[in-house]
Coordinates of C-alpha atoms and ligand atoms in Angstrom, one line a residue:
Chain A
M224 CA 0.0 0.0 0.0
L225 CA 1.4 3.3 -1.1
R226 CA -0.1 5.3 1.7
N227 CA 1.3 3.2 4.5
S228 CA 4.8 3.0 3.1
V229 CA 5.4 6.8 3.2
T230 CA 5.9 8.1 6.7
I231 CA 7.0 11.6 5.8
G232 CA 4.1 14.0 6.4
Q233 CA 2.0 11.5 8.3
Y234 CA 0.8 12.1 11.9
L235 CA 0.6 9.3 14.3
P236 CA -1.6 10.5 17.2
G237 CA -0.3 9.7 20.6
N238 CA 0.2 11.1 24.1
S239 CA 3.9 10.7 24.7
L240 CA 6.2 13.3 26.1
V241 CA 7.4 14.1 22.6
H242 CA 3.8 14.5 21.3
R243 CA 3.0 17.0 24.0
L244 CA 6.0 19.2 23.5
D245 CA 5.4 22.6 22.1
P246 CA 5.7 22.4 18.3
R247 CA 8.2 25.3 18.3
T248 CA 10.5 23.2 20.5
K249 CA 10.3 20.3 18.1
I250 CA 10.8 22.4 15.0
L251 CA 13.8 24.2 16.4
G252 CA 15.1 20.9 17.6
V253 CA 14.9 19.3 14.2
L254 CA 16.4 22.5 12.6
G255 CA 19.3 22.4 15.0
Y256 CA 19.7 18.6 14.3
V257 CA 19.9 19.2 10.6
V258 CA 22.5 22.0 10.9
I259 CA 24.7 19.8 13.2
L260 CA 24.3 16.9 10.7
F261 CA 25.9 19.0 8.0
L262 CA 28.6 20.4 10.3
I263 CA 30.0 17.2 11.5
R264 CA 32.2 14.9 9.4
D265 CA 33.1 12.0 11.6
F266 CA 31.4 8.8 12.5
A267 CA 31.5 9.2 16.2
G268 CA 29.5 12.4 15.7
Y269 CA 26.9 10.5 13.6
G270 CA 26.8 7.8 16.1
M271 CA 25.9 10.4 18.8
M272 CA 23.2 11.8 16.5
A273 CA 21.8 8.3 15.9
V274 CA 21.6 7.8 19.6
I275 CA 19.6 11.1 20.0
T276 CA 17.2 9.9 17.2
V277 CA 16.8 6.4 18.7
L278 CA 16.2 7.8 22.2
T279 CA 13.6 10.3 20.9
A280 CA 11.8 7.6 19.0
A281 CA 11.7 5.5 22.1
V282 CA 10.3 8.3 24.2
A283 CA 7.7 9.0 21.5
R284 CA 6.9 5.3 21.3
L285 CA 7.5 5.2 17.5
P286 CA 8.5 1.7 16.4
L287 CA 11.9 1.8 14.8
K288 CA 10.8 -0.8 12.2
M289 CA 8.2 1.7 10.9
L290 CA 10.7 4.5 10.7
V291 CA 13.1 2.3 8.7
R292 CA 10.3 1.2 6.4
G293 CA 9.5 4.8 5.8
L294 CA 12.9 5.0 4.0
R295 CA 11.9 2.7 1.3
P296 CA 10.3 5.3 -1.1
V297 CA 13.5 7.4 -0.9
L298 CA 15.9 4.5 -1.1
F299 CA 16.6 5.2 -4.7
I300 CA 17.7 8.7 -4.1
I301 CA 20.0 7.6 -1.2
V302 CA 21.6 4.8 -3.3
L303 CA 22.1 7.2 -6.2
T304 CA 23.7 9.9 -4.0
V305 CA 26.0 7.4 -2.3
T306 CA 27.1 5.8 -5.6
L307 CA 27.7 9.2 -7.2
N308 CA 29.8 10.3 -4.3
A309 CA 31.8 7.1 -4.3
V310 CA 32.8 7.3 -8.0
M311 CA 33.0 11.1 -8.5
T312 CA 35.3 12.0 -5.7
P313 CA 38.9 12.4 -6.8
G314 CA 41.6 10.9 -4.7
E315 CA 43.6 7.7 -4.0
L316 CA 42.2 5.0 -6.4
L317 CA 41.1 1.8 -4.6
W318 CA 39.6 -0.1 -7.5
S319 CA 38.1 0.8 -10.8
V320 CA 35.0 -0.5 -12.6
G321 CA 35.2 0.4 -16.3
P322 CA 35.6 4.1 -16.7
F323 CA 34.7 4.7 -13.0
G324 CA 37.2 4.7 -10.2
V325 CA 36.3 4.2 -6.5
T326 CA 38.6 6.3 -4.4
R327 CA 39.3 6.1 -0.7
E328 CA 38.0 9.7 -0.3
G329 CA 35.0 8.7 -2.4
L330 CA 34.1 5.9 -0.1
F331 CA 34.5 8.2 3.0
Q332 CA 32.4 10.8 1.3
A333 CA 29.7 8.3 0.3
A334 CA 29.5 6.9 3.9
I335 CA 29.1 10.5 5.2
M336 CA 26.3 11.2 2.8
A337 CA 24.6 7.9 3.6
C338 CA 24.6 8.8 7.4
R339 CA 23.4 12.3 6.7
L340 CA 20.5 11.3 4.5
L341 CA 19.3 8.4 6.6
L342 CA 19.3 10.5 9.8
L343 CA 17.9 13.5 8.1
I344 CA 14.9 11.6 6.7
I345 CA 14.2 9.6 9.8
T346 CA 14.4 12.6 12.1
T347 CA 12.3 14.9 10.0
S348 CA 9.6 12.3 9.6
M349 CA 9.6 12.0 13.4
L350 CA 8.6 15.6 13.6
T351 CA 5.5 15.2 11.5
L352 CA 4.7 11.8 13.1
T353 CA 4.5 13.3 16.5
T354 CA 3.0 16.7 15.7
A355 CA -0.5 17.3 14.5
P356 CA -0.4 19.3 11.2
I357 CA -2.3 22.2 12.8
D358 CA 0.2 22.5 15.6
L359 CA 3.0 22.3 13.1
T360 CA 1.7 25.2 11.2
D361 CA 1.0 27.3 14.3
G362 CA 4.6 26.7 15.3
L363 CA 6.0 27.6 11.9
E364 CA 3.9 30.7 11.7
Y365 CA 5.1 31.8 15.1
L366 CA 8.7 31.1 14.3
M367 CA 8.4 33.0 11.0
G368 CA 6.7 35.9 12.6
P369 CA 9.8 38.1 13.0
F370 CA 10.5 37.9 9.3
R371 CA 7.1 39.4 8.4
R372 CA 8.6 42.8 8.8
I373 CA 10.9 42.1 5.8
G374 CA 7.9 40.9 3.7
V375 CA 7.7 37.2 4.4
P376 CA 4.1 36.1 4.3
A377 CA 4.4 34.0 7.4
H378 CA 0.7 33.0 7.7
E379 CA 0.3 32.2 4.1
L380 CA 3.4 30.1 3.9
A381 CA 2.4 28.2 7.0
M382 CA -1.1 27.6 5.7
M383 CA 0.3 26.4 2.4
M384 CA 2.5 23.9 4.3
T385 CA -0.3 22.6 6.3
I386 CA -2.5 22.0 3.3
A387 CA 0.4 20.3 1.4
L388 CA 1.0 18.0 4.4
R389 CA -2.6 17.3 4.8
F390 CA -3.0 16.3 1.2
I391 CA 0.0 14.0 0.8
P392 CA -1.8 10.9 2.1
T393 CA -5.0 11.9 0.1
L394 CA -3.0 12.2 -3.1
L395 CA -1.2 8.9 -2.5
D396 CA -4.5 7.1 -2.0
E397 CA -5.8 8.7 -5.1
A398 CA -2.7 7.7 -7.1
E399 CA -3.2 4.1 -5.9
R400 CA -6.8 4.0 -6.9
I401 CA -6.2 5.5 -10.3
M402 CA -3.3 3.1 -10.8
K403 CA -5.5 0.1 -10.0
A404 CA -8.3 1.4 -12.2
Q405 CA -5.9 1.7 -15.2
M406 CA -4.3 -1.7 -14.4
A407 CA -7.8 -3.1 -14.6
R408 CA -7.9 -1.7 -18.2
G409 CA -4.6 -3.4 -19.0
A410 CA -2.2 -0.6 -18.3
D411 CA 1.3 -1.7 -17.3
F412 CA 3.3 0.4 -14.9
Q413 CA 6.1 -2.1 -14.4
S414 CA 7.7 -3.3 -17.6
G415 CA 9.4 -1.6 -20.5
G416 CA 12.4 0.7 -20.8
F417 CA 12.7 4.1 -19.3
I418 CA 11.0 6.0 -22.1
Q419 CA 8.2 3.4 -22.3
R420 CA 7.7 3.6 -18.6
A421 CA 7.5 7.4 -18.6
K422 CA 4.9 7.2 -21.4
N423 CA 2.9 4.6 -19.4
M424 CA 2.6 7.1 -16.6
V425 CA 0.4 9.4 -18.6
P426 CA -2.8 7.5 -17.7
L427 CA -1.9 7.9 -14.0
L428 CA -0.5 11.5 -14.0
V429 CA -3.3 13.2 -16.0
P430 CA -6.1 12.1 -13.7
L431 CA -4.0 12.8 -10.7
F432 CA -3.3 16.4 -11.8
V433 CA -7.0 16.9 -12.7
S434 CA -8.0 15.7 -9.3
A435 CA -5.4 17.7 -7.4
F436 CA -6.7 20.9 -9.2
R437 CA -10.2 20.0 -8.5
R438 CA -9.5 19.5 -4.8
A439 CA -7.6 22.8 -4.7
D440 CA -10.6 24.5 -6.2
D441 CA -13.0 22.9 -3.8
L442 CA -10.8 23.7 -0.8
A443 CA -10.4 27.4 -1.9
L444 CA -14.1 27.7 -2.2
A445 CA -14.8 26.1 1.1
M446 CA -12.3 28.4 2.8
E447 CA -13.7 31.5 1.2
A448 CA -17.3 30.4 2.0
R449 CA -16.1 30.6 5.6
C450 CA -14.7 34.0 5.2
Y451 CA -11.0 33.1 5.1
R452 CA -9.0 36.0 3.9
G453 CA -5.4 35.4 5.0
G454 CA -3.8 35.9 8.4
E455 CA -4.8 39.6 8.9
G456 CA -6.9 39.9 12.1
R457 CA -7.4 36.1 12.4
S458 CA -7.7 35.1 16.1
R459 CA -6.4 31.8 17.4
F460 CA -8.2 28.9 18.9
K461 CA -5.1 27.5 20.6
I462 CA -2.3 29.7 22.1
L463 CA 1.1 28.1 22.1
K464 CA 2.7 28.0 25.5
L465 CA 6.2 26.8 26.4
G466 CA 6.3 24.6 29.5
P467 CA 8.9 23.0 31.8
S468 CA 9.1 19.9 29.6
D469 CA 10.1 22.2 26.6
L470 CA 12.9 23.7 28.7
A471 CA 14.1 20.2 29.7
A472 CA 13.9 18.9 26.1
G473 CA 15.7 22.0 24.8
L474 CA 18.5 21.4 27.4
V475 CA 18.8 17.7 26.6
M476 CA 19.0 18.5 22.8
I477 CA 21.6 21.2 23.2
T478 CA 23.7 18.9 25.3
G479 CA 23.3 16.1 22.8
F480 CA 24.3 18.4 19.9
F481 CA 27.4 19.6 21.7
A482 CA 28.4 16.1 22.5
A483 CA 28.0 15.2 18.8
L484 CA 30.1 18.1 17.8
V485 CA 33.0 17.5 20.1
V486 CA 33.3 13.7 20.0
Chain B
M444 CA -16.1 -18.5 -15.4
P445 CA -17.1 -19.0 -11.8
I446 CA -15.2 -17.0 -9.2
A447 CA -14.9 -18.4 -5.7
L448 CA -13.5 -16.6 -2.6
E449 CA -12.7 -19.1 0.0
N450 CA -12.2 -17.9 3.6
V451 CA -10.6 -14.8 2.4
S452 CA -9.1 -12.5 5.0
Y453 CA -7.3 -9.2 4.2
T454 CA -5.3 -6.9 6.4
Y455 CA -4.2 -3.5 5.3
A456 CA -0.7 -2.4 6.4
P457 CA 0.1 -5.4 8.5
G458 CA 2.8 -4.8 11.2
T459 CA 2.4 -1.0 11.3
P460 CA 0.3 1.2 13.6
W461 CA -2.1 1.6 10.7
E462 CA -2.8 -2.1 10.6
H463 CA -6.4 -2.7 9.8
V464 CA -8.3 -6.0 9.3
A465 CA -10.7 -5.2 6.4
L466 CA -12.0 -8.7 5.7
S467 CA -12.1 -11.8 7.8
E468 CA -13.0 -15.3 6.5
V469 CA -15.3 -14.2 3.7
T470 CA -16.6 -16.9 1.4
V471 CA -18.5 -15.9 -1.7
R472 CA -19.2 -17.8 -4.9
I473 CA -20.2 -16.2 -8.2
E474 CA -21.6 -18.4 -11.0
D475 CA -21.8 -17.6 -14.7
G476 CA -24.6 -15.3 -15.5
D477 CA -25.1 -14.3 -11.8
F478 CA -25.9 -10.7 -10.8
L479 CA -24.4 -10.5 -7.3
G480 CA -25.1 -7.5 -5.0
I481 CA -22.8 -6.6 -2.2
V482 CA -24.2 -4.3 0.5
G483 CA -23.0 -3.1 3.8
P484 CA -22.2 0.1 5.8
T485 CA -19.3 2.3 4.7
G486 CA -16.0 0.7 5.8
S487 CA -17.4 -2.8 5.9
G488 CA -15.0 -4.0 3.3
K489 CA -17.0 -4.0 0.1
S490 CA -14.4 -2.3 -2.1
T491 CA -11.7 -4.5 -0.6
L492 CA -13.7 -7.6 -1.3
V493 CA -14.3 -6.9 -5.0
Q494 CA -10.7 -6.0 -5.6
H495 CA -9.8 -9.6 -4.8
M496 CA -12.0 -10.8 -7.7
N497 CA -9.6 -9.6 -10.4
G498 CA -6.3 -9.8 -8.7
L499 CA -5.8 -6.2 -7.7
L500 CA -5.5 -7.4 -4.1
F501 CA -4.4 -10.8 -2.8
P502 CA -5.8 -12.4 0.3
S503 CA -3.7 -12.3 3.4
D504 CA -5.3 -15.6 4.2
G505 CA -7.6 -17.9 2.3
R506 CA -7.7 -18.1 -1.5
V507 CA -9.4 -16.9 -4.6
V508 CA -10.2 -19.4 -7.3
V509 CA -11.2 -18.3 -10.8
D510 CA -12.3 -20.9 -13.3
G511 CA -10.6 -23.6 -11.2
D512 CA -7.2 -21.8 -10.9
E513 CA -6.0 -20.1 -7.8
V514 CA -5.2 -16.5 -8.3
G515 CA -1.5 -16.0 -7.7
S516 CA 1.1 -13.4 -8.7
D517 CA 2.0 -14.9 -12.1
R518 CA 2.1 -11.8 -14.3
K519 CA 0.7 -13.4 -17.4
A520 CA -2.1 -15.1 -15.6
L521 CA -3.0 -11.8 -13.9
R522 CA -3.2 -9.9 -17.2
D523 CA -5.5 -12.6 -18.5
L524 CA -7.6 -12.4 -15.4
R525 CA -7.9 -8.6 -15.5
R526 CA -8.9 -8.9 -19.1
K527 CA -11.7 -11.3 -18.3
V528 CA -12.9 -9.6 -15.2
G529 CA -13.6 -5.9 -15.8
M530 CA -13.6 -3.6 -12.8
V531 CA -15.4 -0.2 -12.5
F532 CA -14.1 1.6 -9.5
Q533 CA -16.0 4.0 -7.3
Y534 CA -16.2 7.4 -9.1
P535 CA -14.6 5.9 -12.3
E536 CA -14.9 9.3 -14.0
H537 CA -11.7 10.3 -12.1
Q538 CA -9.7 7.9 -14.2
L539 CA -10.3 9.6 -17.6
F540 CA -7.2 11.0 -19.2
E541 CA -7.3 10.9 -23.0
E542 CA -8.0 13.9 -25.3
T543 CA -11.2 12.5 -26.7
V544 CA -13.9 10.2 -25.4
W545 CA -13.1 7.8 -28.2
A546 CA -9.4 7.5 -27.3
D547 CA -10.3 7.0 -23.6
I548 CA -12.7 4.1 -24.3
A549 CA -10.1 2.7 -26.7
F550 CA -7.4 2.7 -24.1
G551 CA -8.3 -0.8 -22.8
P552 CA -8.7 -2.5 -26.1
K553 CA -5.4 -1.0 -27.3
N554 CA -3.6 -2.6 -24.4
L555 CA -5.0 -5.9 -25.7
D556 CA -3.1 -5.4 -29.0
L557 CA -6.2 -5.7 -31.1
D558 CA -6.4 -4.4 -34.7
E559 CA -7.9 -1.0 -35.5
E560 CA -11.1 -2.4 -36.8
E561 CA -11.8 -4.5 -33.8
I562 CA -11.0 -1.6 -31.5
A563 CA -13.4 0.6 -33.4
R564 CA -16.1 -2.0 -33.2
R565 CA -15.6 -2.4 -29.4
V566 CA -15.6 1.4 -28.8
R567 CA -18.9 1.7 -30.7
W568 CA -20.5 -1.3 -28.9
A569 CA -19.4 -0.1 -25.5
S570 CA -20.6 3.5 -26.0
E571 CA -23.9 2.2 -27.2
S572 CA -24.3 -0.1 -24.3
V573 CA -24.1 2.8 -21.9
G574 CA -26.2 5.1 -24.0
L575 CA -23.5 7.6 -25.1
P576 CA -24.6 9.6 -28.1
E577 CA -22.3 9.3 -31.2
D578 CA -21.4 13.0 -31.3
I579 CA -19.8 12.9 -27.9
L580 CA -17.1 10.5 -29.0
E581 CA -14.9 13.2 -30.5
R582 CA -15.2 15.6 -27.6
S583 CA -12.9 15.9 -24.6
P584 CA -14.0 13.8 -21.7
F585 CA -13.3 16.7 -19.4
E586 CA -16.0 18.9 -20.9
L587 CA -18.8 16.4 -20.2
S588 CA -21.3 16.4 -17.4
G589 CA -20.5 14.2 -14.4
G590 CA -23.1 11.6 -15.5
Q591 CA -21.7 11.4 -19.0
M592 CA -18.2 11.1 -17.7
R593 CA -19.3 8.2 -15.5
R594 CA -20.7 6.5 -18.7
V595 CA -17.5 7.1 -20.6
A596 CA -15.5 5.5 -17.8
I597 CA -17.9 2.5 -17.6
A598 CA -17.7 2.1 -21.4
G599 CA -13.9 2.1 -21.1
V600 CA -14.1 -1.0 -18.9
L601 CA -16.8 -2.6 -21.0
A602 CA -14.7 -2.3 -24.1
M603 CA -12.3 -4.8 -22.7
Q604 CA -15.2 -7.3 -23.3
G605 CA -14.5 -9.5 -20.3
S606 CA -17.1 -12.1 -19.2
V607 CA -17.4 -10.6 -15.7
L608 CA -18.1 -7.0 -14.8
I609 CA -17.6 -5.6 -11.3
L610 CA -19.1 -2.2 -10.4
D611 CA -18.3 -0.4 -7.2
E612 CA -21.2 1.9 -6.4
P613 CA -21.9 2.7 -10.0
T614 CA -25.0 4.8 -9.4
S615 CA -23.8 6.9 -6.4
G616 CA -24.1 10.6 -7.1
L617 CA -26.2 10.3 -10.3
D618 CA -29.5 12.1 -10.6
P619 CA -32.6 9.9 -10.5
R620 CA -33.0 9.8 -14.3
G621 CA -29.4 9.0 -15.0
R622 CA -29.6 6.3 -12.3
A623 CA -32.7 4.7 -13.8
S624 CA -31.2 4.5 -17.3
L625 CA -27.9 3.1 -16.0
V626 CA -29.7 0.5 -14.0
E627 CA -31.6 -0.5 -17.2
Q628 CA -28.3 -0.7 -19.2
L629 CA -26.7 -2.9 -16.5
R630 CA -29.7 -5.2 -16.5
A631 CA -29.5 -5.5 -20.3
L632 CA -25.8 -6.4 -20.1
N633 CA -26.5 -9.1 -17.6
Q634 CA -29.4 -10.4 -19.7
A635 CA -27.0 -10.6 -22.6
G636 CA -25.0 -13.1 -20.6
M637 CA -22.4 -11.0 -18.7
T638 CA -21.8 -12.0 -15.1
M639 CA -22.1 -9.0 -12.8
V640 CA -21.1 -8.0 -9.4
M641 CA -22.4 -4.7 -8.0
V642 CA -21.5 -2.9 -4.8
S643 CA -24.2 -0.4 -3.8
H644 CA -25.7 1.5 -1.0
S645 CA -29.0 1.6 -2.8
M646 CA -31.4 -1.1 -1.8
E647 CA -33.7 0.1 -4.6
D648 CA -31.0 -0.7 -7.2
M649 CA -30.4 -4.0 -5.6
A650 CA -34.1 -4.8 -5.7
L651 CA -34.2 -4.0 -9.4
L652 CA -31.1 -5.8 -10.5
V653 CA -29.4 -8.5 -8.5
N654 CA -30.5 -12.1 -7.9
R655 CA -28.2 -12.8 -5.0
I656 CA -27.0 -10.6 -2.1
V657 CA -24.1 -10.7 0.3
V658 CA -24.3 -8.3 3.3
L659 CA -21.0 -7.4 4.8
S660 CA -20.5 -6.0 8.3
E661 CA -17.1 -5.2 9.7
G662 CA -15.4 -7.4 7.2
R663 CA -17.6 -10.4 7.7
V664 CA -20.5 -11.9 5.8
A665 CA -23.5 -11.0 7.9
L666 CA -26.2 -12.3 5.6
A667 CA -26.1 -14.0 2.2
G668 CA -28.7 -15.6 -0.1
T669 CA -31.1 -14.8 -2.8
K670 CA -32.5 -11.3 -2.9
R671 CA -35.8 -12.4 -1.4
E672 CA -34.2 -14.4 1.4
V673 CA -32.1 -11.4 2.4
F674 CA -34.8 -8.7 2.2
T675 CA -37.2 -10.6 4.3
Q676 CA -34.7 -10.8 7.2
L677 CA -35.9 -7.5 8.5
E678 CA -34.6 -7.6 12.0
A679 CA -31.1 -8.6 10.9
L680 CA -31.0 -5.8 8.3
E681 CA -32.2 -3.3 10.9
T682 CA -29.5 -4.2 13.4
L683 CA -27.0 -3.4 10.6
S684 CA -28.9 -0.1 9.9
L685 CA -29.6 -1.1 6.3
D686 CA -32.9 -0.3 4.7
V687 CA -35.1 -2.6 2.7
P688 CA -36.6 -1.2 -0.5
R689 CA -39.4 1.2 -0.1
V690 CA -42.0 -1.1 -1.6
T691 CA -41.0 -3.8 0.8
Q692 CA -41.5 -1.3 3.6
V693 CA -45.0 -0.5 2.4
M694 CA -45.8 -4.2 2.3
L695 CA -44.6 -4.5 5.9
R696 CA -46.8 -1.7 7.1
L697 CA -49.8 -3.1 5.2
R698 CA -49.2 -6.4 7.0
G699 CA -49.1 -4.6 10.3
E700 CA -52.6 -3.2 9.4
G701 CA -53.8 -6.7 8.8
V702 CA -53.7 -6.7 5.0
P703 CA -52.4 -10.2 3.9
V704 CA -49.7 -9.2 1.5
P705 CA -46.5 -11.1 0.9
L706 CA -43.2 -9.6 2.2
D707 CA -40.9 -10.7 -0.6
V708 CA -42.0 -7.9 -2.9
M709 CA -39.1 -6.0 -4.6
T710 CA -40.5 -3.7 -7.3
V711 CA -43.3 -1.3 -7.6
N712 CA -45.1 -3.5 -10.2
E713 CA -44.9 -6.6 -8.0
G714 CA -46.2 -4.4 -5.2
I715 CA -49.2 -3.4 -7.2
D716 CA -49.9 -7.0 -8.2
A717 CA -49.6 -8.2 -4.6
L718 CA -51.8 -5.5 -3.3
A719 CA -54.4 -6.1 -6.0
A720 CA -54.4 -9.8 -5.2
A721 CA -54.8 -9.2 -1.5
L722 CA -57.7 -6.8 -2.0
R723 CA -59.4 -9.2 -4.4
G724 CA -59.0 -11.9 -1.9
E725 CA -60.6 -9.7 0.8
K726 CA -63.6 -8.9 -1.5
D727 CA -64.1 -12.6 -2.3
H728 CA -64.0 -13.3 1.3
A729 CA -66.6 -10.7 2.1
S730 CA -69.0 -11.8 -0.7
Q731 CA -69.0 -15.4 0.4
Ligands
LIG108 N1 -5.4 1.6 1.3 C1 -5.9 1.4 2.5 N2 -5.0 1.4 3.6 C2 -5.5 1.2 4.9 N3 -6.8 0.9 5.2 C3 -7.7 0.9 4.2 C4 -7.3 1.1 2.8 N4 -8.4 1.0 2.0 C5 -9.4 0.8 2.9 N5 -9.0 0.7 4.2 C6 -9.8 0.4 5.4 O1 -10.4 -0.8 5.2 C7 -11.8 -0.8 5.6 C8 -12.7 -1.3 4.5 O2 -12.6 -0.4 3.4 P1 -13.4 -0.5 2.1 O3 -13.2 -1.9 1.5 O4 -13.1 0.6 1.2 O5 -14.9 -0.4 2.6 P2 -16.3 0.0 1.9 O6 -16.0 -0.1 0.4 O7 -17.2 -1.0 2.3 O8 -16.7 1.4 2.3 C9 -12.1 0.6 6.0 O9 -12.1 0.7 7.4 C10 -11.0 1.4 5.4 O10 -10.6 2.5 6.3
LIG109 MG1 -16.1 1.4 -1.1

């Protein structure tokens, strides 16, 4: 099932400590995590980062198996990046395959990229898994607030993000249904060369686009019918409040990040 | 080409937090020429069930046997199966994609590698079967009304010319006239020898079309039998919050008032006859 294999953008309701954290804490935490991921270049550091991820997953009661399964749809990108890094990096040649040479530096670079991508994807999907989309947007909007003065449409951006997140599963379901319907008419999405396969996608992509636009239209109409006109003067149902657990979580994260940087 | 589902269970997303048992131990048999109706509340597993009949889903447990062969993952056998068992999904108009109605209906036959002449013949036959006017064939499917798009989509599956046709809620969202004519066309196809399976919420459509009914509830078969057997089990249907056709309801009320009418009345015409017979009987009784 398409829908269930993609964990990015899904929310798994729960009542763990991580679920109850303020969305801003979690967003800043993930942001910090990503920055650190790209700062460090040694495996002890990545090990430390992995420990942070695994501990957070345990506290949030997210099964690791599910997180790993969520990698499947992006596996291709990971493999491609790792391979390219392995063969494109100049340096001391270890062995060569045809015109390509795998270098010591290339292998190192590839391993670094693999660690980064894996941790990046797992950790960001943990953010959406433990945060309701509405909280996520509220948090984003709040965090982008200061940039409004320089013309950043904070509310609109946040709203767009929520809607996009909200519709990922819907579109995946839709894609699966259309795919099955065309398969029932003899369409083949699996065989053929690259060009043939791309051509075979037309019966899937056209209806999918049509339905996405239709949904967008319906949604816009429904929002306008309820007098939505952007963030100006809009009041909030839920006010974000930082609590002691946010302070604690923040301290733990900062300690973890420092540890990853210095080991 | 009989289709038999034997103790079929199906679980969505096993081993994840989204795990959901959609079917448990469902046994259903469809004979040649049958018109089987599948009813049940939303989420009871109707769509999941019918997708087993042409190999779009495979049972987590149990087996599906078509024409004596168990449905497996062999690619060629699957292609064959899907050719013989046509499937019209819920809201099939969402699957249209070609530039013209003609091309969209021809998509299936083209995948069967037929020659141009045969394709043209099938497109014409399919569009006539669902009552599409000739001048529509050259138009874009996206400029048609919802009802016409639905017909185009059904024609697209019919053009495969399988021996079995499965329809998932084919009449939902149609206006009463469109619904009545589609019901007529489906009946005609069945009478011409096509085996049909229809999922529907509408007991009225069931009463008009099918000969056997399977009632699903929470993924299990709650009731099964001929249309009359099922519709006379009023208490059981009520506990599942399913209606019986309106005529049957009228008969029920009349019975409550002491008029001796039968309960297994499905259509308005049968109702009129039954009522007339009952009244005549009363008159005879009085004059004796
Ligand atoms: N792709 C899917 N992934 C997970 N659960 C699903 C999926 N499709 C359907 N379900 C669930 O399976 C159950 C039966 O669904 P379905 O067969 O569509 O019921 P019906 O057609 O009777 O309304 C529902 O509870 C539904 O939420
Ligand atoms: Mg359904």
